[in-house]
Amino acid sequence: MSCLMVERCGEISLDSPDQNAKCVRMLGDARVRGQTGVLSERRGSYPFIDFRLLNNTTLSGEIGTKKKVKRLLSFQRYFHASRLLRGIVPQASLYLLDEDYLGQARHMLSKVGMWDFDIFLFDRLTNGNSLVTLLCHLFNVHGLIHHFQLDMVTLHRFLVMVQEDYHSQNPYHNAVHAADVTQAMHCYLREPKLANFLTPSDIMLGLLAAAAHDVDHPGVNQPFLIKTKHHLASLYQNVSVLENHHWRSTIGMLRESRLLAHLPKEVTQDIEQQLGSLILATDINRQNEFLIRLKSHLDNQDLRLEDAQDRHFMLQIALKCADICNPCRLWDLSKQWSERVCEEFYRQGDLEQKFELEISPLCNQQKDTIPSIQIGFMTYIVEPLFERWAQFTGDTPLSGNMLNHLRRNKAKWRSLLHKQHSSSRSNDHSGQVTGSQEQTLKKEETP
């Protein structure tokens, strides 16, 4: 296991003294260089974007301390709750969660493979712990805890780290989104065309990548980080900036928690690399690259899922689908996600306007309406990908269900957009009449 360097108030702690030579310290950044050369970022290094904090490094120690205490308290709560979810009834009643809520959460977990799974309700029932609870359940369902001989306490510690490193103040890129993507990934991993070939390693990689694919997301996009000269943009040379950060942060959490420390070094190194490949595939700028490759495979019928490389490619496609599957959900759920992501766009636009920066596309609340944003997203991003995914899976109930929801939801957004245009024209016409009336009155009042 490579060394782990954690910076807290100017101090550095190492896994063991004899690993000093492997550690690299950089001002404003703490990373780990493993024997494979993969760098991991110190958790909590990059809080949400706030211009008051961009150039203020004195708060990092305070932030780290608060998160450490919060993490410890959360871990105790999650561990207690998980005992109930595994059917272990404690002697003392759990005061943090009502028994009725836990019963409903258990009932929902029994239907976690259903596409109409309501992640918002599940998050409320688990007191905001949807990601930790869901992952513990899925790791157990898929037999990963037994297969990889994972320690339950260590697994909880790692999952708490992941959940806590999502920023709840983000309307969209938060732990609930991660849980939603993870639940979708679970559904895709069960598609017969893929499931028949998956190994335990494939399943664990898919679930871990889904859970951590947006960890520590700052709530703004890559162009914003580049034009504000954020240190992450410099660190990753303006290429897949956020995705690289999510990946390296995940590696840091894996090493800090020592979740996989008992596995052979070459196995953990391979897991870290493959996690990176999966998470980096979620970069929307690489959409055409993956679509072209998928189309080529499907047209040539040369996918061989017995081959680890082809399986990994389809895991990348599955994760990309899971990441943008909101338009394929039931309307009530899909609409909530649409409103949340647009709210995050608008917040970025407000920041850009406040600091006299050019407002990014889709971030101008006065010009970019939710229906127009969603129709464009569905047409150019979602539909091409999910049509190819359905071609891969064949005529399965899930693929048909998702495409039907996608078409119905797009029709509803079109209807809402039409109503907005009609209302706008009506208001404009009303304004013109009022203006004409004012001119008439003025003429009558003129001597």
mmCIF file with all atom_site columns, N, CA and C in Angstrom, residues 43 67 71 78 131-132 135 155-167 174-175 178-179 182 207-216 249-251 253-254 257 259:
data_model
loop_
_atom_site.group_PDB
_atom_site.id
_atom_site.type_symbol
_atom_site.label_atom_id
_atom_site.label_alt_id
_atom_site.label_comp_id
_atom_site.label_asym_id
_atom_site.label_entity_id
_atom_site.label_seq_id
_atom_site.pdbx_PDB_ins_code
_atom_site.Cartn_x
_atom_site.Cartn_y
_atom_site.Cartn_z
_atom_site.occupancy
_atom_site.B_iso_or_equiv
_atom_site.pdbx_formal_charge
_atom_site.auth_seq_id
_atom_site.auth_comp_id
_atom_site.auth_asym_id
_atom_site.auth_atom_id
_atom_site.pdbx_PDB_model_num
ATOM 1   N N  . ARG A 1 43  ? -8.486  14.550 1.034  1.00 0.00 ? 43  ARG A N  1
ATOM 2   C CA . ARG A 1 43  ? -9.914  14.790 1.165  1.00 0.00 ? 43  ARG A CA 1
ATOM 3   C C  . ARG A 1 43  ? -10.178 16.116 1.846  1.00 0.00 ? 43  ARG A C  1
ATOM 4   N N  . LYS A 1 67  ? -15.090 18.599 9.784  1.00 0.00 ? 67  LYS A N  1
ATOM 5   C CA . LYS A 1 67  ? -15.512 17.434 9.028  1.00 0.00 ? 67  LYS A CA 1
ATOM 6   C C  . LYS A 1 67  ? -15.116 16.149 9.737  1.00 0.00 ? 67  LYS A C  1
ATOM 7   N N  . ARG A 1 71  ? -17.725 13.459 10.776 1.00 0.00 ? 71  ARG A N  1
ATOM 8   C CA . ARG A 1 71  ? -17.575 12.130 10.209 1.00 0.00 ? 71  ARG A CA 1
ATOM 9   C C  . ARG A 1 71  ? -17.652 11.068 11.306 1.00 0.00 ? 71  ARG A C  1
ATOM 10  N N  . TYR A 1 78  ? -24.372 5.674  11.363 1.00 0.00 ? 78  TYR A N  1
ATOM 11  C CA . TYR A 1 78  ? -24.557 4.756  10.243 1.00 0.00 ? 78  TYR A CA 1
ATOM 12  C C  . TYR A 1 78  ? -24.367 3.309  10.672 1.00 0.00 ? 78  TYR A C  1
ATOM 13  N N  . LEU A 1 131 ? -26.894 7.252  0.490  1.00 0.00 ? 131 LEU A N  1
ATOM 14  C CA . LEU A 1 131 ? -25.753 6.668  -0.218 1.00 0.00 ? 131 LEU A CA 1
ATOM 15  C C  . LEU A 1 131 ? -25.103 5.558  0.595  1.00 0.00 ? 131 LEU A C  1
ATOM 16  N N  . VAL A 1 132 ? -24.854 5.807  1.878  1.00 0.00 ? 132 VAL A N  1
ATOM 17  C CA . VAL A 1 132 ? -24.223 4.801  2.741  1.00 0.00 ? 132 VAL A CA 1
ATOM 18  C C  . VAL A 1 132 ? -25.119 3.572  2.875  1.00 0.00 ? 132 VAL A C  1
ATOM 19  N N  . LEU A 1 135 ? -25.359 1.581  -0.516 1.00 0.00 ? 135 LEU A N  1
ATOM 20  C CA . LEU A 1 135 ? -24.134 0.857  -0.869 1.00 0.00 ? 135 LEU A CA 1
ATOM 21  C C  . LEU A 1 135 ? -23.910 -0.347 0.034  1.00 0.00 ? 135 LEU A C  1
ATOM 22  N N  . LEU A 1 155 ? -15.648 -0.746 5.777  1.00 0.00 ? 155 LEU A N  1
ATOM 23  C CA . LEU A 1 155 ? -16.528 -0.396 4.662  1.00 0.00 ? 155 LEU A CA 1
ATOM 24  C C  . LEU A 1 155 ? -17.400 0.797  5.022  1.00 0.00 ? 155 LEU A C  1
ATOM 25  N N  . HIS A 1 156 ? -17.965 0.779  6.210  1.00 0.00 ? 156 HIS A N  1
ATOM 26  C CA . HIS A 1 156 ? -18.771 1.914  6.668  1.00 0.00 ? 156 HIS A CA 1
ATOM 27  C C  . HIS A 1 156 ? -17.940 3.190  6.714  1.00 0.00 ? 156 HIS A C  1
ATOM 28  N N  . ARG A 1 157 ? -16.740 3.070  7.230  1.00 0.00 ? 157 ARG A N  1
ATOM 29  C CA . ARG A 1 157 ? -15.880 4.249  7.338  1.00 0.00 ? 157 ARG A CA 1
ATOM 30  C C  . ARG A 1 157 ? -15.632 4.858  5.955  1.00 0.00 ? 157 ARG A C  1
ATOM 31  N N  . PHE A 1 158 ? -15.333 4.003  4.997  1.00 0.00 ? 158 PHE A N  1
ATOM 32  C CA . PHE A 1 158 ? -15.090 4.496  3.644  1.00 0.00 ? 158 PHE A CA 1
ATOM 33  C C  . PHE A 1 158 ? -16.343 5.144  3.049  1.00 0.00 ? 158 PHE A C  1
ATOM 34  N N  . LEU A 1 159 ? -17.490 4.490  3.194  1.00 0.00 ? 159 LEU A N  1
ATOM 35  C CA . LEU A 1 159 ? -18.722 5.027  2.614  1.00 0.00 ? 159 LEU A CA 1
ATOM 36  C C  . LEU A 1 159 ? -19.125 6.336  3.261  1.00 0.00 ? 159 LEU A C  1
ATOM 37  N N  . VAL A 1 160 ? -18.874 6.456  4.543  1.00 0.00 ? 160 VAL A N  1
ATOM 38  C CA . VAL A 1 160 ? -19.157 7.723  5.224  1.00 0.00 ? 160 VAL A CA 1
ATOM 39  C C  . VAL A 1 160 ? -18.249 8.825  4.674  1.00 0.00 ? 160 VAL A C  1
ATOM 40  N N  . MET A 1 161 ? -16.993 8.488  4.438  1.00 0.00 ? 161 MET A N  1
ATOM 41  C CA . MET A 1 161 ? -16.080 9.461  3.839  1.00 0.00 ? 161 MET A CA 1
ATOM 42  C C  . MET A 1 161 ? -16.629 9.960  2.500  1.00 0.00 ? 161 MET A C  1
ATOM 43  N N  . VAL A 1 162 ? -17.077 9.020  1.680  1.00 0.00 ? 162 VAL A N  1
ATOM 44  C CA . VAL A 1 162 ? -17.596 9.387  0.367  1.00 0.00 ? 162 VAL A CA 1
ATOM 45  C C  . VAL A 1 162 ? -18.813 10.290 0.511  1.00 0.00 ? 162 VAL A C  1
ATOM 46  N N  . GLN A 1 163 ? -19.770 9.871  1.338  1.00 0.00 ? 163 GLN A N  1
ATOM 47  C CA . GLN A 1 163 ? -20.998 10.660 1.485  1.00 0.00 ? 163 GLN A CA 1
ATOM 48  C C  . GLN A 1 163 ? -20.712 12.044 2.050  1.00 0.00 ? 163 GLN A C  1
ATOM 49  N N  . GLU A 1 164 ? -19.832 12.107 3.029  1.00 0.00 ? 164 GLU A N  1
ATOM 50  C CA . GLU A 1 164 ? -19.534 13.393 3.652  1.00 0.00 ? 164 GLU A CA 1
ATOM 51  C C  . GLU A 1 164 ? -18.782 14.332 2.713  1.00 0.00 ? 164 GLU A C  1
ATOM 52  N N  . ASP A 1 165 ? -18.101 13.786 1.719  1.00 0.00 ? 165 ASP A N  1
ATOM 53  C CA . ASP A 1 165 ? -17.348 14.644 0.812  1.00 0.00 ? 165 ASP A CA 1
ATOM 54  C C  . ASP A 1 165 ? -18.171 15.154 -0.365 1.00 0.00 ? 165 ASP A C  1
ATOM 55  N N  . TYR A 1 166 ? -19.437 14.781 -0.423 1.00 0.00 ? 166 TYR A N  1
ATOM 56  C CA . TYR A 1 166 ? -20.369 15.461 -1.316 1.00 0.00 ? 166 TYR A CA 1
ATOM 57  C C  . TYR A 1 166 ? -20.903 16.686 -0.583 1.00 0.00 ? 166 TYR A C  1
ATOM 58  N N  . HIS A 1 167 ? -21.183 17.743 -1.329 1.00 0.00 ? 167 HIS A N  1
ATOM 59  C CA . HIS A 1 167 ? -21.631 18.989 -0.708 1.00 0.00 ? 167 HIS A CA 1
ATOM 60  C C  . HIS A 1 167 ? -23.151 19.092 -0.772 1.00 0.00 ? 167 HIS A C  1
ATOM 61  N N  . ASN A 1 174 ? -24.859 16.291 -5.425 1.00 0.00 ? 174 ASN A N  1
ATOM 62  C CA . ASN A 1 174 ? -24.761 15.978 -4.002 1.00 0.00 ? 174 ASN A CA 1
ATOM 63  C C  . ASN A 1 174 ? -24.849 14.469 -3.805 1.00 0.00 ? 174 ASN A C  1
ATOM 64  N N  . ALA A 1 175 ? -24.908 14.039 -2.557 1.00 0.00 ? 175 ALA A N  1
ATOM 65  C CA . ALA A 1 175 ? -24.889 12.603 -2.265 1.00 0.00 ? 175 ALA A CA 1
ATOM 66  C C  . ALA A 1 175 ? -26.154 11.899 -2.735 1.00 0.00 ? 175 ALA A C  1
ATOM 67  N N  . ALA A 1 178 ? -25.559 10.948 -6.220 1.00 0.00 ? 178 ALA A N  1
ATOM 68  C CA . ALA A 1 178 ? -24.668 9.785  -6.244 1.00 0.00 ? 178 ALA A CA 1
ATOM 69  C C  . ALA A 1 178 ? -25.445 8.505  -5.933 1.00 0.00 ? 178 ALA A C  1
ATOM 70  N N  . ALA A 1 179 ? -26.351 8.574  -4.963 1.00 0.00 ? 179 ALA A N  1
ATOM 71  C CA . ALA A 1 179 ? -27.164 7.402  -4.629 1.00 0.00 ? 179 ALA A CA 1
ATOM 72  C C  . ALA A 1 179 ? -28.085 7.032  -5.789 1.00 0.00 ? 179 ALA A C  1
ATOM 73  N N  . THR A 1 182 ? -26.071 5.337  -8.399 1.00 0.00 ? 182 THR A N  1
ATOM 74  C CA . THR A 1 182 ? -25.711 3.995  -7.929 1.00 0.00 ? 182 THR A CA 1
ATOM 75  C C  . THR A 1 182 ? -26.870 3.027  -8.081 1.00 0.00 ? 182 THR A C  1
ATOM 76  N N  . LEU A 1 207 ? -20.160 -0.235 -8.946 1.00 0.00 ? 207 LEU A N  1
ATOM 77  C CA . LEU A 1 207 ? -20.858 0.412  -7.823 1.00 0.00 ? 207 LEU A CA 1
ATOM 78  C C  . LEU A 1 207 ? -19.998 1.496  -7.179 1.00 0.00 ? 207 LEU A C  1
ATOM 79  N N  . LEU A 1 208 ? -18.717 1.224  -6.996 1.00 0.00 ? 208 LEU A N  1
ATOM 80  C CA . LEU A 1 208 ? -17.831 2.234  -6.393 1.00 0.00 ? 208 LEU A CA 1
ATOM 81  C C  . LEU A 1 208 ? -17.720 3.470  -7.276 1.00 0.00 ? 208 LEU A C  1
ATOM 82  N N  . ALA A 1 209 ? -17.578 3.258  -8.583 1.00 0.00 ? 209 ALA A N  1
ATOM 83  C CA . ALA A 1 209 ? -17.467 4.383  -9.505 1.00 0.00 ? 209 ALA A CA 1
ATOM 84  C C  . ALA A 1 209 ? -18.749 5.207  -9.510 1.00 0.00 ? 209 ALA A C  1
ATOM 85  N N  . ALA A 1 210 ? -19.881 4.542  -9.475 1.00 0.00 ? 210 ALA A N  1
ATOM 86  C CA . ALA A 1 210 ? -21.163 5.259  -9.448 1.00 0.00 ? 210 ALA A CA 1
ATOM 87  C C  . ALA A 1 210 ? -21.296 6.089  -8.178 1.00 0.00 ? 210 ALA A C  1
ATOM 88  N N  . ALA A 1 211 ? -20.902 5.508  -7.057 1.00 0.00 ? 211 ALA A N  1
ATOM 89  C CA . ALA A 1 211 ? -21.039 6.196  -5.773 1.00 0.00 ? 211 ALA A CA 1
ATOM 90  C C  . ALA A 1 211 ? -20.122 7.398  -5.668 1.00 0.00 ? 211 ALA A C  1
ATOM 91  N N  . ALA A 1 212 ? -18.936 7.315  -6.246 1.00 0.00 ? 212 ALA A N  1
ATOM 92  C CA . ALA A 1 212 ? -17.920 8.358  -6.048 1.00 0.00 ? 212 ALA A CA 1
ATOM 93  C C  . ALA A 1 212 ? -17.680 9.216  -7.285 1.00 0.00 ? 212 ALA A C  1
ATOM 94  N N  . HIS A 1 213 ? -18.470 9.054  -8.332 1.00 0.00 ? 213 HIS A N  1
ATOM 95  C CA . HIS A 1 213 ? -18.143 9.681  -9.616 1.00 0.00 ? 213 HIS A CA 1
ATOM 96  C C  . HIS A 1 213 ? -18.186 11.207 -9.588 1.00 0.00 ? 213 HIS A C  1
ATOM 97  N N  . ASP A 1 214 ? -18.883 11.794 -8.627 1.00 0.00 ? 214 ASP A N  1
ATOM 98  C CA . ASP A 1 214 ? -18.958 13.261 -8.522 1.00 0.00 ? 214 ASP A CA 1
ATOM 99  C C  . ASP A 1 214 ? -18.519 13.757 -7.145 1.00 0.00 ? 214 ASP A C  1
ATOM 100 N N  . VAL A 1 215 ? -17.749 12.972 -6.416 1.00 0.00 ? 215 VAL A N  1
ATOM 101 C CA . VAL A 1 215 ? -17.416 13.312 -5.042 1.00 0.00 ? 215 VAL A CA 1
ATOM 102 C C  . VAL A 1 215 ? -16.672 14.655 -4.974 1.00 0.00 ? 215 VAL A C  1
ATOM 103 N N  . ASP A 1 216 ? -17.020 15.464 -3.994 1.00 0.00 ? 216 ASP A N  1
ATOM 104 C CA . ASP A 1 216 ? -16.415 16.779 -3.767 1.00 0.00 ? 216 ASP A CA 1
ATOM 105 C C  . ASP A 1 216 ? -16.654 17.734 -4.945 1.00 0.00 ? 216 ASP A C  1
ATOM 106 N N  . SER A 1 249 ? -9.647  11.958 -5.595 1.00 0.00 ? 249 SER A N  1
ATOM 107 C CA . SER A 1 249 ? -10.224 12.040 -4.243 1.00 0.00 ? 249 SER A CA 1
ATOM 108 C C  . SER A 1 249 ? -10.677 10.661 -3.776 1.00 0.00 ? 249 SER A C  1
ATOM 109 N N  . THR A 1 250 ? -11.249 9.897  -4.697 1.00 0.00 ? 250 THR A N  1
ATOM 110 C CA . THR A 1 250 ? -11.698 8.542  -4.359 1.00 0.00 ? 250 THR A CA 1
ATOM 111 C C  . THR A 1 250 ? -10.519 7.661  -3.964 1.00 0.00 ? 250 THR A C  1
ATOM 112 N N  . ILE A 1 251 ? -9.433  7.771  -4.701 1.00 0.00 ? 251 ILE A N  1
ATOM 113 C CA . ILE A 1 251 ? -8.229  7.009  -4.354 1.00 0.00 ? 251 ILE A CA 1
ATOM 114 C C  . ILE A 1 251 ? -7.746  7.392  -2.955 1.00 0.00 ? 251 ILE A C  1
ATOM 115 N N  . MET A 1 253 ? -9.513  8.425  -0.480 1.00 0.00 ? 253 MET A N  1
ATOM 116 C CA . MET A 1 253 ? -10.404 7.843  0.523  1.00 0.00 ? 253 MET A CA 1
ATOM 117 C C  . MET A 1 253 ? -10.180 6.349  0.669  1.00 0.00 ? 253 MET A C  1
ATOM 118 N N  . LEU A 1 254 ? -9.954  5.675  -0.440 1.00 0.00 ? 254 LEU A N  1
ATOM 119 C CA . LEU A 1 254 ? -9.675  4.236  -0.360 1.00 0.00 ? 254 LEU A CA 1
ATOM 120 C C  . LEU A 1 254 ? -8.417  3.977  0.462  1.00 0.00 ? 254 LEU A C  1
ATOM 121 N N  . SER A 1 257 ? -8.979  5.037  4.281  1.00 0.00 ? 257 SER A N  1
ATOM 122 C CA . SER A 1 257 ? -9.833  4.090  5.012  1.00 0.00 ? 257 SER A CA 1
ATOM 123 C C  . SER A 1 257 ? -9.200  2.702  5.107  1.00 0.00 ? 257 SER A C  1
ATOM 124 N N  . LEU A 1 259 ? -9.652  0.317  3.068  1.00 0.00 ? 259 LEU A N  1
ATOM 125 C CA . LEU A 1 259 ? -10.696 -0.653 2.758  1.00 0.00 ? 259 LEU A CA 1
ATOM 126 C C  . LEU A 1 259 ? -10.133 -1.868 2.028  1.00 0.00 ? 259 LEU A C  1
#
